[in-house]
Coordinates of C-alpha atoms in Angstrom, one line a residue:
Chain A
M53 CA 0.2 -0.2 0.0
S54 CA 2.2 2.7 -1.1
A55 CA 1.7 6.1 1.1
L56 CA -1.4 8.2 1.6
S57 CA -2.0 12.1 0.5
D58 CA -2.4 14.3 3.2
A59 CA -6.3 15.2 1.8
A60 CA -6.8 11.4 1.8
L61 CA -5.2 11.2 5.7
R62 CA -7.9 13.4 6.6
R63 CA -10.3 12.0 5.4
L64 CA -9.6 8.6 6.1
R65 CA -9.0 10.3 10.2
D66 CA -12.1 11.5 9.7
A67 CA -13.9 8.2 8.4
A68 CA -12.3 5.9 11.5
E69 CA -12.7 9.0 14.4
A70 CA -16.4 9.3 12.7
P71 CA -19.1 7.2 15.3
D72 CA -19.8 4.7 15.0
L73 CA -23.9 4.8 14.8
T74 CA -24.9 1.6 13.3
G75 CA -28.1 0.8 15.4
T76 CA -29.5 4.4 16.1
K77 CA -31.8 6.6 13.8
Y78 CA -29.1 8.6 13.1
E79 CA -26.6 9.3 10.1
I80 CA -23.9 12.1 10.0
V81 CA -23.9 14.8 7.6
G82 CA -20.7 16.3 8.1
R83 CA -18.3 17.7 11.3
I84 CA -19.2 20.6 13.0
G85 CA -16.5 21.3 14.8
Q86 CA -14.1 19.9 17.3
G87 CA -13.5 21.0 21.4
G88 CA -11.7 19.6 24.4
M89 CA -14.7 17.6 24.7
G90 CA -15.6 15.9 22.6
T91 CA -17.0 16.4 18.4
V92 CA -20.3 17.8 17.2
Y93 CA -21.8 16.5 14.2
R94 CA -24.3 17.9 11.5
A95 CA -26.3 14.3 11.8
R96 CA -29.5 13.9 10.0
D97 CA -32.5 11.8 11.8
R98 CA -33.7 9.6 9.3
E99 CA -37.3 8.5 11.2
L100 CA -38.8 12.1 11.7
G101 CA -36.2 13.5 8.7
R102 CA -34.8 16.5 10.6
E103 CA -31.2 17.9 10.3
I104 CA -30.0 18.1 14.6
A105 CA -26.3 18.2 16.3
L106 CA -25.2 15.1 17.7
K107 CA -22.1 15.7 20.2
V108 CA -20.1 13.1 21.2
V109 CA -18.0 13.1 23.1
R110 CA -15.0 12.0 24.7
L111 CA -15.1 9.3 28.5
P112 CA -13.3 10.7 30.7
E113 CA -11.0 8.2 31.4
G114 CA -10.4 6.6 35.8
A115 CA -13.9 7.1 35.8
P116 CA -15.9 3.6 34.7
D117 CA -19.0 4.8 35.6
I118 CA -18.8 8.6 33.6
A119 CA -20.2 7.8 31.0
A120 CA -23.6 6.3 33.0
R121 CA -23.3 9.7 35.1
M122 CA -22.7 11.8 32.3
M123 CA -26.1 10.3 31.0
R124 CA -28.2 11.0 34.2
E125 CA -27.5 14.1 34.0
A126 CA -28.0 14.8 30.7
R127 CA -31.5 13.7 30.9
T128 CA -32.0 16.8 34.2
L129 CA -30.9 19.1 31.6
A130 CA -33.1 17.8 29.5
L131 CA -35.5 19.0 31.7
L132 CA -34.9 21.9 31.3
E133 CA -37.5 23.1 28.0
H134 CA -37.2 27.0 27.7
P135 CA -37.4 28.6 25.0
G136 CA -33.6 30.4 25.6
I137 CA -32.4 26.5 26.3
V138 CA -31.3 24.4 23.7
P139 CA -33.3 21.4 24.0
I140 CA -31.4 17.9 24.1
H141 CA -33.9 15.1 21.9
D142 CA -31.4 11.8 22.6
V143 CA -29.0 10.3 24.6
G144 CA -27.3 7.2 24.1
T145 CA -24.2 5.0 24.0
L146 CA -21.9 4.0 20.9
A147 CA -21.4 1.0 20.5
D148 CA -17.8 1.6 21.0
G149 CA -19.1 3.1 24.6
R150 CA -19.5 6.7 23.5
V151 CA -21.7 9.1 24.7
F152 CA -23.9 10.8 22.6
Y153 CA -26.4 13.7 22.7
A154 CA -28.7 14.6 19.8
M155 CA -29.6 18.5 19.8
K156 CA -31.6 21.0 17.7
L157 CA -30.0 22.0 15.6
V158 CA -29.0 25.7 15.2
R159 CA -28.8 27.9 12.7
G160 CA -27.5 31.5 13.5
A161 CA -25.3 33.8 14.5
P162 CA -23.2 33.8 18.2
L163 CA -23.3 36.5 19.6
H164 CA -19.3 37.5 19.0
E165 CA -19.8 37.7 15.3
L166 CA -23.7 39.5 15.4
P167 CA -23.0 42.5 12.9
G168 CA -24.5 46.2 13.9
V169 CA -27.1 46.0 16.5
S170 CA -28.7 48.6 18.3
L171 CA -27.8 49.2 21.6
P172 CA -31.8 48.4 22.7
E173 CA -31.0 45.5 21.1
R174 CA -28.2 44.4 22.4
L175 CA -29.6 44.8 25.9
T176 CA -32.1 43.7 25.3
I177 CA -30.5 40.3 23.9
V178 CA -29.2 39.9 27.6
E179 CA -32.4 39.7 29.2
R180 CA -33.2 36.9 27.1
V181 CA -29.8 34.9 28.0
C182 CA -30.7 36.0 31.6
E183 CA -34.1 34.7 31.3
A184 CA -32.6 30.8 29.6
V185 CA -29.9 31.1 33.2
A186 CA -33.0 32.3 35.4
F187 CA -35.3 29.1 34.3
A188 CA -31.9 26.9 35.0
H189 CA -31.0 28.3 38.3
A190 CA -34.6 28.0 39.0
H191 CA -33.6 23.6 38.2
G192 CA -30.6 23.5 40.5
V193 CA -28.4 23.9 37.0
V194 CA -25.0 26.5 37.0
H195 CA -24.3 27.0 33.5
R196 CA -20.6 27.8 34.4
D197 CA -18.4 29.6 30.9
L198 CA -21.6 32.1 29.7
K199 CA -19.2 34.0 26.5
P200 CA -20.4 35.2 23.4
Q201 CA -19.7 31.7 21.3
N202 CA -21.9 30.7 24.3
V203 CA -24.9 32.8 22.6
M204 CA -26.7 32.2 20.1
V205 CA -29.2 34.9 17.9
G206 CA -31.6 33.6 15.3
A207 CA -32.8 34.3 12.1
F208 CA -35.8 35.7 14.5
G209 CA -34.5 37.2 16.9
E210 CA -34.4 34.1 19.0
V211 CA -31.8 33.9 21.2
L212 CA -31.0 30.6 22.9
V213 CA -27.9 29.8 25.5
M214 CA -25.7 26.8 24.2
D215 CA -22.9 24.9 25.4
W216 CA -24.1 23.5 29.2
G217 CA -21.0 21.0 28.1
V218 CA -19.3 22.3 32.4
A219 CA -22.4 23.3 34.0
K220 CA -23.5 21.9 37.2
I221 CA -25.9 20.7 38.7
V222 CA -26.6 22.0 42.3
G223 CA -25.4 20.0 45.1
D224 CA -22.6 17.2 43.2
T225 CA -19.3 19.1 42.9
T226 CA -17.5 16.8 41.3
V227 CA -18.9 16.0 38.0
S228 CA -20.4 18.0 35.0
L229 CA -23.0 17.1 32.8
G230 CA -20.9 16.9 29.8
V231 CA -23.4 18.3 27.1
G232 CA -23.2 21.0 25.2
S233 CA -21.9 23.0 22.7
V234 CA -24.0 22.7 18.9
A235 CA -21.9 25.4 16.8
G236 CA -19.4 26.3 20.2
T237 CA -16.8 24.1 21.1
D238 CA -14.0 25.2 24.0
E239 CA -11.1 24.2 24.0
H240 CA -10.8 24.3 27.8
A241 CA -12.9 22.2 28.9
E242 CA -12.9 18.8 29.9
P243 CA -15.6 17.2 31.6
T244 CA -15.1 15.8 34.8
T245 CA -14.4 18.8 38.1
G246 CA -12.8 18.4 40.6
H247 CA -10.7 20.4 43.5
G248 CA -7.9 22.4 41.2
V249 CA -10.2 22.1 37.6
V250 CA -10.7 24.9 37.2
L251 CA -13.5 24.8 34.0
G252 CA -14.4 27.9 32.7
T253 CA -13.5 31.3 30.5
P254 CA -11.0 33.7 30.9
G255 CA -13.4 37.1 31.1
Y256 CA -16.1 35.5 31.6
M257 CA -15.0 32.8 34.1
A258 CA -16.4 34.9 38.2
P259 CA -12.6 35.1 40.2
E260 CA -14.4 32.1 42.5
Q261 CA -14.3 29.5 39.9
A262 CA -11.3 30.3 38.0
A263 CA -9.9 29.9 42.0
G264 CA -10.5 26.1 40.7
D265 CA -13.0 25.4 43.7
P266 CA -16.3 24.0 42.8
S267 CA -17.6 24.3 45.7
L268 CA -17.7 27.7 46.3
V269 CA -19.7 28.5 42.3
D270 CA -22.9 29.1 41.8
A271 CA -25.8 31.6 40.2
R272 CA -22.9 34.1 41.2
A273 CA -21.2 32.8 38.7
D274 CA -23.4 33.1 36.1
V275 CA -24.6 36.6 37.3
Y276 CA -20.6 37.0 37.3
A277 CA -20.3 35.6 33.3
I278 CA -23.5 38.0 32.5
G279 CA -21.9 40.8 34.0
A280 CA -18.2 40.1 31.6
L281 CA -21.3 40.0 28.4
L282 CA -23.1 43.3 28.8
R283 CA -19.8 44.1 28.7
D284 CA -18.3 43.2 25.9
L285 CA -21.8 44.2 24.2
C286 CA -21.5 48.0 25.3
T287 CA -17.6 48.3 24.7
G288 CA -17.6 45.7 21.6
N289 CA -14.2 45.2 23.3
P290 CA -13.5 42.5 26.0
E291 CA -11.3 43.5 28.5
S292 CA -9.3 41.8 32.1
T293 CA -12.5 40.7 34.3
H294 CA -11.7 43.1 35.8
S295 CA -12.4 46.3 34.0
D296 CA -16.4 47.5 33.7
G297 CA -16.0 49.0 30.4
A298 CA -15.7 52.9 29.8
G299 CA -15.5 55.6 26.6
D300 CA -18.8 56.0 26.2
V301 CA -20.6 53.9 28.0
P302 CA -23.9 55.1 30.3
R303 CA -23.0 55.8 33.6
P304 CA -25.7 53.4 35.1
L305 CA -24.3 50.8 32.9
R306 CA -21.3 50.6 33.7
A307 CA -22.4 50.5 37.0
I308 CA -24.1 47.2 35.9
I309 CA -21.6 46.1 34.5
R310 CA -19.7 46.6 37.8
R311 CA -22.1 45.0 40.1
A312 CA -22.4 42.1 37.8
M313 CA -18.6 41.4 37.7
S314 CA -17.7 42.5 41.5
P315 CA -14.9 40.1 42.3
D316 CA -17.0 38.8 45.9
P317 CA -19.8 37.2 45.3
R318 CA -21.8 38.7 48.1
D319 CA -21.6 42.5 46.2
R320 CA -23.1 40.9 43.2
Y321 CA -26.7 40.8 42.4
S322 CA -28.2 37.8 43.9
D323 CA -29.3 35.9 40.5
V324 CA -30.1 37.2 37.5
T325 CA -33.1 37.6 37.8
A326 CA -32.5 40.9 39.5
L327 CA -29.6 41.9 36.7
A328 CA -32.1 41.5 34.6
H329 CA -34.3 43.9 35.8
D330 CA -32.0 46.4 36.3
V331 CA -30.8 45.9 32.6
A332 CA -34.4 46.5 31.5
A333 CA -34.6 49.4 33.6
F334 CA -32.4 50.9 32.1
R335 CA -33.5 50.3 28.6
A336 CA -36.8 51.9 30.0
G337 CA -34.5 55.0 31.5
D338 CA -35.9 54.3 34.7
R339 CA -33.2 54.4 38.2
V340 CA -31.1 51.1 38.1
T341 CA -30.3 49.9 41.4
A342 CA -26.4 49.8 41.1
Y343 CA -26.8 53.3 40.9
N344 CA -26.8 55.8 43.0
E345 CA -27.8 59.6 41.3
N346 CA -27.3 63.2 41.9
L347 CA -30.6 65.1 41.5
F348 CA -29.6 66.8 38.1
E349 CA -28.3 63.2 36.7
R350 CA -31.7 62.4 37.5
A351 CA -34.0 65.2 36.6
R352 CA -32.4 64.7 32.6
R353 CA -32.3 60.4 33.2
L354 CA -36.8 61.6 34.2
A355 CA -36.4 64.6 31.5
L356 CA -35.1 61.8 28.7
R357 CA -38.3 59.1 29.9
H358 CA -41.2 61.4 30.0
S359 CA -40.3 63.7 27.2
T360 CA -43.3 63.6 25.4
P361 CA -45.6 64.8 27.8
I362 CA -42.7 67.2 28.6
L363 CA -42.3 68.5 25.3
L364 CA -46.1 69.1 24.8
V365 CA -46.6 70.9 27.9
L366 CA -43.9 73.3 26.7
A367 CA -45.0 73.2 23.3
Y368 CA -48.6 74.4 25.0
L369 CA -47.0 77.3 27.5
L370 CA -45.0 77.8 24.8
M371 CA -47.7 78.9 22.3
R372 CA -49.8 80.2 25.5
L373 CA -47.1 83.2 25.5
T374 CA -47.1 83.5 22.0
F375 CA -50.3 84.3 22.5
L376 CA -50.2 86.5 25.4
A377 CA -47.7 88.9 23.3
V378 CA -49.6 89.5 20.9
F379 CA -53.2 89.9 21.4
G380 CA -53.6 90.5 25.8
R381 CA -52.0 94.1 25.6
Chain B
M212 CA 3.8 -3.1 4.1
G213 CA 1.5 -5.6 5.5
S214 CA 3.9 -6.9 8.3
F215 CA 2.7 -6.6 11.6
P216 CA 2.4 -9.6 13.8
A217 CA -0.5 -11.3 13.6
T218 CA -0.9 -11.6 17.7
R219 CA -1.3 -8.9 19.7
H220 CA 2.4 -8.8 21.3
S221 CA 3.9 -5.5 21.5
V222 CA 6.0 -4.7 19.6
V223 CA 7.8 -2.1 22.1
A224 CA 7.9 -5.5 24.3
G225 CA 9.9 -7.8 21.6
I226 CA 12.4 -5.5 20.7
A227 CA 13.4 -5.4 24.6
S228 CA 13.0 -10.1 24.2
P229 CA 15.3 -12.3 24.8
D230 CA 14.8 -14.6 22.8
I231 CA 16.1 -13.9 19.0
H232 CA 13.0 -15.3 17.0
A233 CA 11.0 -12.5 19.0
R234 CA 13.8 -10.3 18.3
R235 CA 13.7 -10.2 15.2
V236 CA 10.3 -10.9 14.6
A237 CA 8.7 -7.9 16.2
F238 CA 11.9 -5.3 15.0
D239 CA 10.7 -6.4 10.9
A240 CA 7.4 -5.0 12.4
L241 CA 8.4 -2.4 14.0
V242 CA 10.9 -1.1 10.8
S243 CA 7.4 -1.1 8.6
A244 CA 5.9 1.0 10.6
Y245 CA 8.1 3.2 11.5
W246 CA 10.6 3.5 7.8
R247 CA 8.9 6.1 6.5
P248 CA 8.4 8.3 8.9
V249 CA 12.2 7.8 10.7
Y250 CA 13.6 8.1 6.6
K251 CA 11.4 11.5 6.4
Y252 CA 12.7 13.4 8.6
V253 CA 16.0 12.9 8.5
R254 CA 15.9 14.1 5.0
I255 CA 13.7 17.0 6.3
K256 CA 15.6 18.6 9.7
W257 CA 18.7 17.1 9.2
R258 CA 19.0 18.1 5.4
R259 CA 20.4 15.4 4.8
D260 CA 20.7 13.5 0.7
R261 CA 18.6 10.9 -0.4
D262 CA 21.3 8.7 -0.5
D263 CA 22.7 9.6 2.5
A264 CA 18.9 9.4 3.7
A265 CA 18.5 5.4 3.2
D266 CA 21.7 5.2 4.3
L267 CA 20.9 6.6 8.0
T268 CA 18.3 5.0 8.5
Q269 CA 18.6 1.3 7.9
E270 CA 21.9 1.9 9.6
F271 CA 20.0 3.9 12.5
F272 CA 17.6 -0.4 13.0
A273 CA 21.0 -2.0 12.1
R274 CA 22.6 -0.3 15.4
A275 CA 19.1 -0.4 17.1
F276 CA 18.6 -3.9 16.9
E277 CA 22.5 -4.8 17.4
K278 CA 23.2 -2.9 20.4
G279 CA 19.0 -3.7 21.6
S280 CA 19.4 0.7 22.4
L281 CA 15.6 0.6 22.1
G282 CA 14.8 -2.0 23.8
R283 CA 15.9 0.4 26.8
F284 CA 13.1 2.3 26.7
E285 CA 11.3 3.5 30.1
P286 CA 7.4 3.7 29.2
A287 CA 7.5 6.4 32.4
R288 CA 9.2 9.1 31.0
A289 CA 7.7 9.8 27.3
R290 CA 6.4 7.8 24.1
F291 CA 7.6 5.5 22.1
R292 CA 7.4 7.0 19.3
T293 CA 9.2 10.5 21.1
F294 CA 11.4 8.1 22.4
L295 CA 12.4 6.8 19.8
R296 CA 13.1 9.9 18.3
L297 CA 15.4 11.5 20.2
C298 CA 17.3 8.2 19.8
L299 CA 17.6 9.1 15.8
D300 CA 18.8 12.6 16.6
G301 CA 21.3 11.0 18.4
F302 CA 22.2 8.7 16.1
V303 CA 22.4 11.2 13.2
A304 CA 24.1 13.7 15.6
N305 CA 26.9 11.6 16.5
E306 CA 26.9 9.9 12.8
I307 CA 27.6 13.7 11.8
K308 CA 30.2 13.8 13.7
A309 CA 32.1 10.6 13.4
R310 CA 31.6 10.5 9.8
G311 CA 34.8 9.3 7.3
R312 CA 35.7 7.3 11.0
L313 CA 33.7 4.8 11.0
K314 CA 32.4 2.2 8.1
R315 CA 28.3 2.9 7.0
G316 CA 25.6 -0.1 7.1
G317 CA 25.1 -2.7 8.7
D318 CA 25.3 -6.5 8.8
V319 CA 21.6 -6.8 9.9
S320 CA 19.1 -6.0 7.1
F321 CA 15.5 -5.9 7.2
V322 CA 11.9 -5.8 5.8
P323 CA 12.2 -4.1 2.3
L324 CA 12.5 -0.2 2.3
D325 CA 11.1 1.2 -1.0
F326 CA 13.1 4.4 -0.6
A327 CA 12.2 5.2 -3.8
A328 CA 8.9 5.5 -3.8
A329 CA 9.0 7.0 0.4
E330 CA 11.5 10.1 -1.7
H331 CA 8.7 10.4 -4.2
E332 CA 5.9 11.2 -1.4
L333 CA 8.1 13.3 0.1
S334 CA 9.1 15.5 -3.0
T335 CA 5.1 16.5 -2.2
H336 CA 5.8 18.0 0.5
P337 CA 6.0 21.4 2.0
A338 CA 8.8 21.0 4.5
A339 CA 11.1 19.3 1.4
H340 CA 11.5 22.3 -0.2
G341 CA 12.7 24.5 2.2
A342 CA 16.3 22.3 1.9
G343 CA 17.9 25.5 2.9
A344 CA 16.1 27.5 5.5
A345 CA 17.1 27.0 9.2
S346 CA 16.0 23.5 10.8
H347 CA 12.5 23.2 12.1
A348 CA 11.3 23.7 15.7
D349 CA 11.6 20.9 17.7
H350 CA 7.7 20.3 17.7
D351 CA 6.9 21.5 14.1
E352 CA 9.6 18.6 13.6
D353 CA 7.8 16.5 16.3
D354 CA 4.5 16.9 14.3
L355 CA 6.5 16.2 10.9
F356 CA 7.6 12.8 12.9
R357 CA 4.2 12.1 14.1
Q358 CA 2.5 12.6 11.5
E359 CA 4.5 10.6 9.2
W360 CA 4.4 7.5 11.9
V361 CA 0.8 7.8 11.5
R362 CA 0.0 8.3 7.8
G363 CA 2.6 4.6 8.3
L364 CA -0.1 3.1 10.5
F365 CA -3.3 4.4 8.1
S366 CA -1.3 2.0 4.9
D367 CA -1.1 0.1 6.6
A368 CA -4.2 -0.1 7.9
V369 CA -6.4 0.1 4.5
G370 CA -3.7 -2.5 3.4
A371 CA -4.4 -5.3 5.8
L372 CA -8.6 -3.4 5.1
R373 CA -7.9 -3.8 1.2
A374 CA -6.5 -8.0 2.2
S375 CA -9.0 -8.8 4.4
C376 CA -12.4 -7.6 2.4
E377 CA -10.7 -9.0 -1.1
A378 CA -9.9 -12.4 1.1
A379 CA -13.8 -12.7 2.5
G380 CA -15.7 -11.9 -1.4
K381 CA -16.2 -7.8 0.0
T382 CA -14.9 -6.1 -3.0
K383 CA -18.0 -3.9 -2.9
Q384 CA -17.9 -3.1 1.1
F385 CA -14.0 -1.7 -0.2
A386 CA -15.4 0.0 -3.0
V387 CA -17.6 2.2 -1.2
F388 CA -14.5 2.6 1.0
Q389 CA -12.7 3.2 -1.4
R390 CA -14.5 6.3 -3.7
Y391 CA -15.6 7.6 -0.1
D392 CA -13.5 7.8 2.5
L393 CA -9.7 7.3 0.5
D394 CA -9.7 8.6 -3.0
D395 CA -9.3 11.6 -3.2
N396 CA -8.7 12.7 -6.7
A397 CA -12.4 13.5 -7.3
D398 CA -12.6 17.6 -5.8
V399 CA -16.1 16.4 -4.6
R400 CA -16.8 13.7 -2.4
P401 CA -19.3 11.1 -4.0
T402 CA -23.0 11.6 -2.1
Y403 CA -24.5 8.1 -1.6
A404 CA -26.8 8.0 -3.6
Q405 CA -24.0 8.2 -6.3
L406 CA -22.1 5.6 -5.6
A407 CA -25.0 3.0 -5.3
S408 CA -26.2 4.0 -9.0
E409 CA -22.9 3.3 -9.8
L410 CA -22.6 0.5 -7.6
A411 CA -25.7 -0.8 -9.2
I412 CA -26.8 -1.1 -4.9
P413 CA -29.4 -0.2 -2.3
V414 CA -29.0 4.0 -1.2
T415 CA -29.1 2.1 2.2
Q416 CA -26.2 -0.3 1.2
V417 CA -24.3 2.0 0.2
T418 CA -24.1 3.3 4.4
N419 CA -23.8 -0.8 5.7
Y420 CA -21.0 -1.2 4.1
L421 CA -20.0 2.7 4.8
A422 CA -19.9 1.6 8.0
F423 CA -18.9 -2.2 7.7
A424 CA -15.5 -0.8 6.2
R425 CA -14.7 2.0 9.0
R426 CA -15.6 -0.5 11.3
E427 CA -13.3 -2.1 9.9
L428 CA -10.6 0.7 9.5
R429 CA -11.1 1.3 13.1
R430 CA -10.1 -2.7 14.4
L431 CA -7.2 -2.9 12.0
L432 CA -5.6 0.2 13.5
L433 CA -6.0 0.1 16.7
E434 CA -5.0 -3.4 16.7
R435 CA -1.4 -1.8 15.1
L436 CA -1.5 0.7 17.7
R437 CA -1.5 -1.9 19.5
S438 CA 1.5 -3.6 18.8
L439 CA 3.0 -0.5 18.3
C440 CA 3.1 0.8 21.8
A441 CA 4.4 0.0 25.4
T442 CA 1.3 0.5 27.9
D443 CA -1.9 0.2 28.1
E444 CA -1.8 4.2 29.6
E445 CA 0.7 4.8 26.1
F446 CA -2.4 2.5 24.0
R447 CA -5.1 4.5 25.5
L448 CA -3.5 8.1 24.9
E449 CA -2.8 6.7 21.2
A450 CA -5.8 6.0 20.7
R451 CA -7.5 9.4 22.0
E452 CA -5.7 11.5 19.8
L453 CA -6.2 9.2 16.7
L454 CA -9.7 8.1 17.3
G455 CA -11.0 10.3 19.8
A456 CA -12.2 7.8 22.4
D457 CA -10.9 5.3 25.1
P458 CA -10.7 1.7 22.7
T459 CA -10.4 0.1 25.9
S460 CA -14.6 1.2 27.1
R461 CA -17.3 -0.5 26.0
P462 CA -21.2 0.2 25.3
A463 CA -22.6 0.9 29.0

């Protein structure tokens, strides 16, 4: 057998690595991406005739029961039925022992690739993210890897939170879900969590998460990450974890980011819903809890908030003055 | 090619065997798997000409067999592939220093090595055209060695797959695999429907044949990989890098 060309070798490696889907209802259409936790394929569900995203997860070594645990926890995640969370359709084990997840194939653009979006629209996206994450928190699941690459905006403006691959079920500090990404991949992620193992993405990871002790991580780590998302969306430029952005970002918005990204979790919003309320309040021109405005700022905000009636009153007064000046002599 | 031992005993264990016959069989398998990466590595990294590289390749294996240097591998310190490359570096460096003083060539010969074919393959390698350029960085050299090793492993497994399909009368299975996964002449892969029409089989058979051939290829690859690794740990690591799965796991 003569040596293989580079192109043939690439094809063969893909073919050899392709999951053996014998006995399943799926067939591979192509590969979407590869990350530290496994490979995501575009696949077709023969029975339902639709395309799905199929993630085949690498199994960590030295943990023989990990496949069963990952499947059990994937079932928990499958219970998170929310329009902002990518649904899992199926989970199973391949003939070679690898675990796979069938998920909705999301078509859209990740947050960091969204072209020309206004500030109010960006704030609305953050609110949608908060809603999805709040739903997961209510079911005891912390995402732990929120970042622009893991938020997809669909063609009709729908916002979906992706890649729950390093999510943590509150109360279990030893194993992450191992389910995940459809469009994005995470080179940093590993499927097990223990002391000293850092999961997440620098720049979006709360300090207590970066410390590597999973017992310290709770829903407030997601508050921090959403603060970083908000920072990116407002400044368009990811900075260090302690930056709240500067430039022309309005002060109340900067205060929201600063509070969400407080190094001490106790100084952050208590939950993502509180953060969402502040973002919504800012968008509506209302007072935000993270910022103590002075009298002038309050007057200015109220003037902007109620600009229409104020302008009508001013117009009326001007008209009366004009009338008096002309006919009142 | 096709000189891998039929058993699953590790080639790496075999080269340290006190039994000369077992050692010889293991060395033949080792040379089969590694001579191409060794030759190309010497050509590119050490910038030796064809004849020189061919001599150095043969002499490296002959000397290793005579002195048993590869048998001193310690699995705890590195992968065997890395160890072999480091041994090669040491050997070539010493040879260059001692050039003119030592007799060239060894008395031991292994499986036939087709250097002309290897040279032809090398003619398309981008690194081969930078002969006058500065030496590559260490990680590039390791990548080059590994890439050629992987290429050899796959070439051998594909050869074995072809032979087993022919022996079992499964030529259509191999034909589907060849057209879909192996044929790099076509710019675009054929669709399953095109293949079905070409080979006069139902589309569902294309899926089945391809799955069969890939499964067999995977099995043959793992078999060869296992024989080239010193420990289970090394085997798992290599398999994971090569195929993305832990080969020791079983369905739940």
